[in-house]
PDB file of C-alpha atoms and ligand atoms in Angstrom:
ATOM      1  CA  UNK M 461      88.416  86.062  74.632  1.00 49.00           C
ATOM      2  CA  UNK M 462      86.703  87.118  77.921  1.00 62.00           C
ATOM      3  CA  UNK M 463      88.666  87.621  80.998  1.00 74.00           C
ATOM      4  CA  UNK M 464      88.886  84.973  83.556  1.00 88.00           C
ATOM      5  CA  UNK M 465      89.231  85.780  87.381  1.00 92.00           C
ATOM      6  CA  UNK M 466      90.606  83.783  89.989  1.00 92.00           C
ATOM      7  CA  UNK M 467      88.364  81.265  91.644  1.00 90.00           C
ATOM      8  CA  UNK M 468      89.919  82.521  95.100  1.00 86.00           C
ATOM      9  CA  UNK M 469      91.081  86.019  95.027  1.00 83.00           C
ATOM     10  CA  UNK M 470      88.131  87.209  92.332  1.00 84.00           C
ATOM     11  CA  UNK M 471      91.348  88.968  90.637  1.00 88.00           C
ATOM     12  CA  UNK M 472      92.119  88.558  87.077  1.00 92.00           C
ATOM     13  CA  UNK M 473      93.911  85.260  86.343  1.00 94.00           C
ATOM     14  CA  UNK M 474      97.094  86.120  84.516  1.00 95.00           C
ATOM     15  CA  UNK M 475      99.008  83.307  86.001  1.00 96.00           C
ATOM     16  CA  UNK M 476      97.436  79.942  87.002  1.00 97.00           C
ATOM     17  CA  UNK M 477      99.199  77.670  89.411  1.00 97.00           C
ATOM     18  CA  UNK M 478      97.645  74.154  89.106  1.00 97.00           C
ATOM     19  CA  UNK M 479      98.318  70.239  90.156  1.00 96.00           C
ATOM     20  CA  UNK M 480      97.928  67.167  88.743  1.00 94.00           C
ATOM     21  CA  UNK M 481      94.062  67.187  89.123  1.00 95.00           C
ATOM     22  CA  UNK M 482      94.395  69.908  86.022  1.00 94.00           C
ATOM     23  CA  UNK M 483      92.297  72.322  87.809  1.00 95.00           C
ATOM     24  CA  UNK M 484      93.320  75.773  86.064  1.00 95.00           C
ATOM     25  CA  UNK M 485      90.962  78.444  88.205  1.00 94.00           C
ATOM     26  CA  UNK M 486      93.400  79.923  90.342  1.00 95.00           C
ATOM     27  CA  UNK M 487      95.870  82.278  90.185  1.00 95.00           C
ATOM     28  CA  UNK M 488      99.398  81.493  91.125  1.00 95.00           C
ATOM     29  CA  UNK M 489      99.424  84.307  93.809  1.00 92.00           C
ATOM     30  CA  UNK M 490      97.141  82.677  96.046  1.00 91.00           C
ATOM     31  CA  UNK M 491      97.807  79.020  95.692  1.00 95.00           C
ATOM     32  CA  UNK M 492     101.440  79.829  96.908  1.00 93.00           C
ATOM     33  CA  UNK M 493      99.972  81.719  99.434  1.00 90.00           C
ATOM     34  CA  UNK M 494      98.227  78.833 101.255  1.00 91.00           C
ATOM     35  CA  UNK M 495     100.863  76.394 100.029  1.00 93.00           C
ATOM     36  CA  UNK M 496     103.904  78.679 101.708  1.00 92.00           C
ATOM     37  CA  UNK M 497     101.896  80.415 105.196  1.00 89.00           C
ATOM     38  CA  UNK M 498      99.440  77.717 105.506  1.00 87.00           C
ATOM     39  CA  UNK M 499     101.417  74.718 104.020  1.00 89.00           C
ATOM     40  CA  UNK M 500      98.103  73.332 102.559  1.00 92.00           C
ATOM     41  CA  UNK M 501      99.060  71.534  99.465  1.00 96.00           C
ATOM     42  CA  UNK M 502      95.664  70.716  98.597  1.00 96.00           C
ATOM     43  CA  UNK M 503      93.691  72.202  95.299  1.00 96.00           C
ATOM     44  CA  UNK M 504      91.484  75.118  96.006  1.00 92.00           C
ATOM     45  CA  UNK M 505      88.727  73.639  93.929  1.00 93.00           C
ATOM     46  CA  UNK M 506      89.210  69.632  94.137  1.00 95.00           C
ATOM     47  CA  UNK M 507      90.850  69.414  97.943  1.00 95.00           C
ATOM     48  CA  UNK M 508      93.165  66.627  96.510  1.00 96.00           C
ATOM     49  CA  UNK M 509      97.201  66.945  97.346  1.00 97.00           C
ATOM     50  CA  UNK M 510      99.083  68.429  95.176  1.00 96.00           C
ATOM     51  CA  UNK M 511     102.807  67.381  95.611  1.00 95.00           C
ATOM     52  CA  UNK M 512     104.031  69.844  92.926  1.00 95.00           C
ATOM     53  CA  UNK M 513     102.083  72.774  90.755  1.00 96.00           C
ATOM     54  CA  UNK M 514     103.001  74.080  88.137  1.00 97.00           C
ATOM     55  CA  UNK M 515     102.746  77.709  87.319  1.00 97.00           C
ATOM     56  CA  UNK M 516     101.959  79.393  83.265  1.00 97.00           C
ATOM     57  CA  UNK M 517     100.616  82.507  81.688  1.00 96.00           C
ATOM     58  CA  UNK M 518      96.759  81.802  81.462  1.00 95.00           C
ATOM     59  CA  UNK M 519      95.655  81.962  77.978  1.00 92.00           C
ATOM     60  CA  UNK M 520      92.417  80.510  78.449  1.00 88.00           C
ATOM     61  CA  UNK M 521      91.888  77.514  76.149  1.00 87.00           C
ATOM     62  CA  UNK M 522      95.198  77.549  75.346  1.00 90.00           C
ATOM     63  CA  UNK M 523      96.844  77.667  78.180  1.00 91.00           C
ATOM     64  CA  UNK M 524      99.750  75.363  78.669  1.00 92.00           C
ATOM     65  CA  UNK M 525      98.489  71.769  79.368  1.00 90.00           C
ATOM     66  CA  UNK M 526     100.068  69.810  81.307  1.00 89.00           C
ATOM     67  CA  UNK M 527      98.799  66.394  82.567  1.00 85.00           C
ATOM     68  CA  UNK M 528     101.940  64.131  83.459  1.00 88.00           C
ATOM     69  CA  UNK M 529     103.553  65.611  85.931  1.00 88.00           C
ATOM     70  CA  UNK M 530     106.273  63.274  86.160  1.00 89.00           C
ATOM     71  CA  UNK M 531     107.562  64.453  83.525  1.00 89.00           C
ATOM     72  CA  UNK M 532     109.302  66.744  85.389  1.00 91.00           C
ATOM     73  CA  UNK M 533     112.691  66.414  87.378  1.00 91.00           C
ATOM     74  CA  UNK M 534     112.305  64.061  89.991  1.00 88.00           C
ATOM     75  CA  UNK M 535     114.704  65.591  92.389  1.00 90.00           C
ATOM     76  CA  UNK M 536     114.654  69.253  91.598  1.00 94.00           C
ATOM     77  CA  UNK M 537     116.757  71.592  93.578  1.00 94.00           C
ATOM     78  CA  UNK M 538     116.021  75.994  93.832  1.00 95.00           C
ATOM     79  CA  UNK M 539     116.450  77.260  90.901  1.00 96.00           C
ATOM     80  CA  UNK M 540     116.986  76.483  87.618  1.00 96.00           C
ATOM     81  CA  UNK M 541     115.838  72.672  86.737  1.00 95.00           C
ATOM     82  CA  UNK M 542     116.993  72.585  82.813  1.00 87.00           C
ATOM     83  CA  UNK M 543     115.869  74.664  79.830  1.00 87.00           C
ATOM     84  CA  UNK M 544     112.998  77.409  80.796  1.00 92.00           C
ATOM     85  CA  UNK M 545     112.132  75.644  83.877  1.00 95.00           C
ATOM     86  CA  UNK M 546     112.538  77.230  87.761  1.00 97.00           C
ATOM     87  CA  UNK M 547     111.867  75.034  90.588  1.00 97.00           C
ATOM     88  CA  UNK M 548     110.708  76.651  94.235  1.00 96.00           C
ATOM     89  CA  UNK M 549     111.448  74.687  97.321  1.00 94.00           C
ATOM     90  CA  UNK M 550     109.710  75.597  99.832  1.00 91.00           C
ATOM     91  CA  UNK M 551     106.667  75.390  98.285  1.00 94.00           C
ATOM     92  CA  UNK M 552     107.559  72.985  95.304  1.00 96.00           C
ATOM     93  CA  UNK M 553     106.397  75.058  92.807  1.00 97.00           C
ATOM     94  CA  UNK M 554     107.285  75.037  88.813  1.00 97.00           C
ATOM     95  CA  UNK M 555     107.690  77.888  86.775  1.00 97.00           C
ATOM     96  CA  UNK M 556     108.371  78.254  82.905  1.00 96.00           C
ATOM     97  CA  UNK M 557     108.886  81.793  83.508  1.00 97.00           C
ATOM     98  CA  UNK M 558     112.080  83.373  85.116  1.00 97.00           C
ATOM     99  CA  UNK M 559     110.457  86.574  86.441  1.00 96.00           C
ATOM    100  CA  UNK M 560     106.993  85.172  87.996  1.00 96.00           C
ATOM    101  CA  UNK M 561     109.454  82.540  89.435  1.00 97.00           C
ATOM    102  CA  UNK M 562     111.704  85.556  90.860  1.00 95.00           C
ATOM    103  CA  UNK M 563     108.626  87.478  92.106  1.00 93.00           C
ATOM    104  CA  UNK M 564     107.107  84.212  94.167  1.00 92.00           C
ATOM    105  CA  UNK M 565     110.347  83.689  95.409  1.00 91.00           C
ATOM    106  CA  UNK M 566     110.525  86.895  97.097  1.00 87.00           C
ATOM    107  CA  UNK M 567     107.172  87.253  97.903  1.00 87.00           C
ATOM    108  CA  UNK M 568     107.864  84.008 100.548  1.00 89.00           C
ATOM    109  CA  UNK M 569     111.767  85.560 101.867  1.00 86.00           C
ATOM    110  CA  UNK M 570     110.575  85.817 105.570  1.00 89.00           C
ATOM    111  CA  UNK M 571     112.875  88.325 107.763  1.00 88.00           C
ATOM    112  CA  UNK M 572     112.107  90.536 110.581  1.00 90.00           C
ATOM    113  CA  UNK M 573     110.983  93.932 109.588  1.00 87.00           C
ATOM    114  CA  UNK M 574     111.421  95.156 113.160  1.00 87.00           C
ATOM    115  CA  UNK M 575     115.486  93.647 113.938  1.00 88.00           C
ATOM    116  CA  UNK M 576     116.046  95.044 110.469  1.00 83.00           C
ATOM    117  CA  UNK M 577     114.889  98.801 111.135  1.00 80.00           C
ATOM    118  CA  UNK M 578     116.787  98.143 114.745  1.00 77.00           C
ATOM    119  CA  UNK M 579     119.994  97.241 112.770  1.00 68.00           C
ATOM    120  CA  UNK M 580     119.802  99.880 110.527  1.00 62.00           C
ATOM    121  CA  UNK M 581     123.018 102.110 110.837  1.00 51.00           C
ATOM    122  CA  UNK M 582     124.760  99.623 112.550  1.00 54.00           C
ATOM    123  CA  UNK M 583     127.920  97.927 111.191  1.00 50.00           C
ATOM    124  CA  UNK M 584     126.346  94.517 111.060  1.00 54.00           C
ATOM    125  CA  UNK M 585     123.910  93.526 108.496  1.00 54.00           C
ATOM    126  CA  UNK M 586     123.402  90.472 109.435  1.00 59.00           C
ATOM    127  CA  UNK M 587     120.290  89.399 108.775  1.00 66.00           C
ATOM    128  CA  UNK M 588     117.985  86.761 110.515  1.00 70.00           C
ATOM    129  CA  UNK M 589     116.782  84.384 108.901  1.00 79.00           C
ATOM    130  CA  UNK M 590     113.798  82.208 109.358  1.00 88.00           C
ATOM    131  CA  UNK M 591     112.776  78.505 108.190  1.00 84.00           C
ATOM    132  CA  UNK M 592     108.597  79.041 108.138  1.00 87.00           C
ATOM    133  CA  UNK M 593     106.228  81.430 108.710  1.00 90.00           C
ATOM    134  CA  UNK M 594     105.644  79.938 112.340  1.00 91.00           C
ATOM    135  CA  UNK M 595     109.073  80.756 113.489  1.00 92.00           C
ATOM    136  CA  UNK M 596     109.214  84.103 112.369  1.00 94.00           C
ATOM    137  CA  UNK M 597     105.295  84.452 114.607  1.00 95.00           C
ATOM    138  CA  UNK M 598     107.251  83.098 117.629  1.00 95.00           C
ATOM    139  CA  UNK M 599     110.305  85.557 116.897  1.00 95.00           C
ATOM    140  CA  UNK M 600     107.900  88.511 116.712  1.00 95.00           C
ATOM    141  CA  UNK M 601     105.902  87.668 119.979  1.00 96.00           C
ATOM    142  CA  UNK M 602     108.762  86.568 121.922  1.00 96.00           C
ATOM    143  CA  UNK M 603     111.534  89.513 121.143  1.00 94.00           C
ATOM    144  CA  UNK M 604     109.228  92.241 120.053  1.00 95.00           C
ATOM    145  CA  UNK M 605     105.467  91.524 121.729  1.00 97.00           C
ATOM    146  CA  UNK M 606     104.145  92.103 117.990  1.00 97.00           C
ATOM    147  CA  UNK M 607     101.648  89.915 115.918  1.00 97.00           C
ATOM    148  CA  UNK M 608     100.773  89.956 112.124  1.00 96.00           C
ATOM    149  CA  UNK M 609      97.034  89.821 111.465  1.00 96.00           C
ATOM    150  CA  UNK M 610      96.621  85.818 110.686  1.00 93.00           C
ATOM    151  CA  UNK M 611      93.732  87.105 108.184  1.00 94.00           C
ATOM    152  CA  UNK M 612      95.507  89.927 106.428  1.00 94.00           C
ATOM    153  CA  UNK M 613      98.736  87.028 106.120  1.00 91.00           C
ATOM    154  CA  UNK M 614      96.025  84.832 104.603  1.00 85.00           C
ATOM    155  CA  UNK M 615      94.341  87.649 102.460  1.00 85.00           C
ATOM    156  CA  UNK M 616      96.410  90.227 101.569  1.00 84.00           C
ATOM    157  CA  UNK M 617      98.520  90.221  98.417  1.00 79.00           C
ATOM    158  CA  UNK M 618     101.419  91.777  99.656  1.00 81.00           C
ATOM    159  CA  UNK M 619     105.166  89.772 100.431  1.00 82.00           C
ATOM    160  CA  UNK M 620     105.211  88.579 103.961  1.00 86.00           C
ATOM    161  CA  UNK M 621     108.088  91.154 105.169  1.00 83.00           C
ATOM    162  CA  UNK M 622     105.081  93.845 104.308  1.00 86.00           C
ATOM    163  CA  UNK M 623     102.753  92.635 106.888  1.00 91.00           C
ATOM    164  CA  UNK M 624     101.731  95.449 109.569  1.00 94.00           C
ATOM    165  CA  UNK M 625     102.725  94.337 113.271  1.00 95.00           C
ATOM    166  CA  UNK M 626     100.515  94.990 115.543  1.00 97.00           C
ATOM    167  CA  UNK M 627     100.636  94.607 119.963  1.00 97.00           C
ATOM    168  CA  UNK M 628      97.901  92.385 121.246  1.00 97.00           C
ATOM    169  CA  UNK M 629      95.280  95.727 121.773  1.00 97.00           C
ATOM    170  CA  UNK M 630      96.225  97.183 118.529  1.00 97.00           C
ATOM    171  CA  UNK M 631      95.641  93.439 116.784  1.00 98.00           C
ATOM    172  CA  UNK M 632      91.739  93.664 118.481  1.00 97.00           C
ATOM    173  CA  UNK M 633      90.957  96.852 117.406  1.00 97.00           C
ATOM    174  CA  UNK M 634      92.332  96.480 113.875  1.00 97.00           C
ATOM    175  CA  UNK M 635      90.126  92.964 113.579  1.00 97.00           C
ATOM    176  CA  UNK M 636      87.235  94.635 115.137  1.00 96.00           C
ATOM    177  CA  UNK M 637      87.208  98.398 113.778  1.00 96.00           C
ATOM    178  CA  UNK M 638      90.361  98.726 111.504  1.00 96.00           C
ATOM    179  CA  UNK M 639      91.601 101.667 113.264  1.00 95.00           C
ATOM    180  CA  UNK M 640      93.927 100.717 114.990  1.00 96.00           C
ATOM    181  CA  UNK M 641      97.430 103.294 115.208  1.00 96.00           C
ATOM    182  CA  UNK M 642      99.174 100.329 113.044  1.00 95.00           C
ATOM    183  CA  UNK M 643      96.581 100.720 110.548  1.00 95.00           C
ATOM    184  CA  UNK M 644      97.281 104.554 110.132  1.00 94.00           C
ATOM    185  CA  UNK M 645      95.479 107.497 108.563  1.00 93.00           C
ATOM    186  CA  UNK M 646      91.911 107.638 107.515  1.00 91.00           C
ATOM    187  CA  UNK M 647      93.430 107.724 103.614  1.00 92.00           C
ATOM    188  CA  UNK M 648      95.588 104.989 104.125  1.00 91.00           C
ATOM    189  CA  UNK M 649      93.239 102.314 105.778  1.00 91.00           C
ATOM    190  CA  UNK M 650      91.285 103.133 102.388  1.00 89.00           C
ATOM    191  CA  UNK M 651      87.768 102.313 103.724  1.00 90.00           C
ATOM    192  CA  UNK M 652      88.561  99.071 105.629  1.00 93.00           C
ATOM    193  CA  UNK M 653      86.661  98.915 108.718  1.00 95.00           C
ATOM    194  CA  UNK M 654      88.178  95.865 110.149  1.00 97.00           C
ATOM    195  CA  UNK M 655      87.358  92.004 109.032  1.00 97.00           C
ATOM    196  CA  UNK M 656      83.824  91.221 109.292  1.00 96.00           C
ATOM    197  CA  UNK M 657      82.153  88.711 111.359  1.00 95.00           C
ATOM    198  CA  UNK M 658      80.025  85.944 111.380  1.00 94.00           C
ATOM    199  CA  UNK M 659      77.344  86.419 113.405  1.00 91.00           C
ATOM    200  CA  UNK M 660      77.118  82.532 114.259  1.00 91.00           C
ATOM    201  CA  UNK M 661      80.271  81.236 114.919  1.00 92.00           C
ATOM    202  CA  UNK M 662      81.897  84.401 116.680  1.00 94.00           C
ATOM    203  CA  UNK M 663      84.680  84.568 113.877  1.00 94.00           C
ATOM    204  CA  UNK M 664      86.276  87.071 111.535  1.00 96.00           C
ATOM    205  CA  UNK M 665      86.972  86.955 108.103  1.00 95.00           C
ATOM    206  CA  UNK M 666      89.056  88.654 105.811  1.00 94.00           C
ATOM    207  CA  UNK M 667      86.782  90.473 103.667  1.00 92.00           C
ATOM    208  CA  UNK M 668      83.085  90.838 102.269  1.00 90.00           C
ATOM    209  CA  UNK M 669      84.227  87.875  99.866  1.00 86.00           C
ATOM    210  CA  UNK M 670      85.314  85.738 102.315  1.00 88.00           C
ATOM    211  CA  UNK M 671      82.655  85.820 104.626  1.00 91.00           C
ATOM    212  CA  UNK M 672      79.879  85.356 101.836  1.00 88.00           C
ATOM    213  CA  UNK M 673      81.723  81.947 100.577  1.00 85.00           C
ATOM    214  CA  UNK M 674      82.016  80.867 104.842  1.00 89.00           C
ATOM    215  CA  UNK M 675      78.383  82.054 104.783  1.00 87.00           C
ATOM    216  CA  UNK M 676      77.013  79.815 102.288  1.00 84.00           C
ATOM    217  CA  UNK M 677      79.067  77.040 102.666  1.00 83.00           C
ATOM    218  CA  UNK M 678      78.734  76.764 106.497  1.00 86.00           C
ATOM    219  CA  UNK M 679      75.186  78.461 107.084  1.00 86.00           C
ATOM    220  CA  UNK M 680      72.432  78.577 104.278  1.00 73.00           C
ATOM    221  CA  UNK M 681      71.845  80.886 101.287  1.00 64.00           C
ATOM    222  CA  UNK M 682      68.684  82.928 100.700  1.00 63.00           C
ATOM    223  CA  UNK M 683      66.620  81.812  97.373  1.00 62.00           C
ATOM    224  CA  UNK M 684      65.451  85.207  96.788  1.00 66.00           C
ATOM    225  CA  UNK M 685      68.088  87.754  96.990  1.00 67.00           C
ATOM    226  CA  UNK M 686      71.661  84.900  97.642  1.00 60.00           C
ATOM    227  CA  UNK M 687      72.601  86.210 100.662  1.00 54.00           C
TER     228      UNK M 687
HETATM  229 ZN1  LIG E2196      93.900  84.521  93.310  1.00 66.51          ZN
HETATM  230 ZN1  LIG E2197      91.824  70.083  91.677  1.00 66.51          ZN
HETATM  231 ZN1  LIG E2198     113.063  90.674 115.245  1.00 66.51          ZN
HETATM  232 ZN1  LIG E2199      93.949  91.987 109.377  1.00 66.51          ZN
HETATM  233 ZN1  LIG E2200      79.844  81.118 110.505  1.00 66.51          ZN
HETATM  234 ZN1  LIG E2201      67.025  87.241 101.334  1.00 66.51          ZN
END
């Protein structure tokens, strides 16, 4: 059987996360990605809305089919929705497997990674905690000056709470060079040299990947050698 990648991410597809429209190309990672940060609940490859996804192993051809969606409990609650089915709220997602459900789930807990350090020691461990991704943005501008990269949040396949905070300079130079002193040693940037640009609108992207797709979607591709 060959190996399928994700239509988004270019990663191999071990778990697909797909709608009603049936579209089975993307991996579960990045569809709750845009469904939880961006709150797009439309399908990667189709645009239509997706209420609820469902998320299965990928076995190619044989991966789990399902076309009726309303099959499913109407009102689900977090958690547990009846035999070896796991419901996600906040980004109405369904899972037939405990631990990818577990993983997701954590991958969206939002808290401040900056209050937490601060509280560290102390007695209370309380910790704050925040509806959306938006209101965590405004806590980390307002209390602590600090910004996540809205690219890297997008892009990069790491849980939320793991998301470098940068000050407004250090945000510039890590779009523009990747250097920045967030962004740490030469080893540990691991070759990135900041998000590249579009040359005609003026805007980053996240990677190489990303750009090409903008690039020939917004712009034109070259017959000869497709770039
Ligand atoms: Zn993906
Ligand atoms: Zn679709
Ligand atoms: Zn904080
Ligand atoms: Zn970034
Ligand atoms: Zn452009
Ligand atoms: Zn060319």
């Amino acid at each position: 059987m060959e190996e399928s990648c994700c239509a988004v991410c270019a990663e191999n597809l071990e778990w697909v996360a797909y709608g009603f429209c049936g579209h089975r190309e993307v991996c579960s990672t990045c569809v709750v990605r845009l469904r939880f940060i961006l709150a797009d609940r439309r399908c990667c490859i189709c645009k239509t809305q997706c209420p609820f996804v469902f998320v299965t192993k990928e076995f190619g051809d044989y991966t789990k089919t399902i076309t009726d969606f309303s099959t499913f409990p109407s009102d689900p609650k977090e958690g547990c929705v009846g035999g070896s089915l796991w419901y996600h709220e906040e980004t109405k997602v369904f899972f037939d497997d405990f631990n990818q459900y577990t993983r997701i789930k954590s991958m969206c807990r939002l808290s401040c990674t900056s209050c937490d350090k601060s509280k560290k020691g102390s007695k209370s461990n309380h910790r704050l905690r925040f509806k959306s991704v938006e209101h965590l943005k405004d806590h980390l501008s307002h209390q602590h000056k600090l910004h996540m990269c809205s690219l890297c949040l997008v892009g990069r396949k790491v849980f939320v709470c793991e998301q470098k905070l940068f000050t407004k300079d250090q945000l510039n130079q890590h779009i523009s060079s990747g250097d920045s002193e967030v962004d740490g040693s030469e080893s540990e940037r691991g070759g990135f040299t900041g998000h590249p640009m579009c040359e005609f609108c003026k805007r980053p992207f996240y990677g190489g990947n990303e750009l090409y797709t903008h690039m020939s979607r917004e712009h034109y591709t070259c017959h000869i050698c497709q770039r």
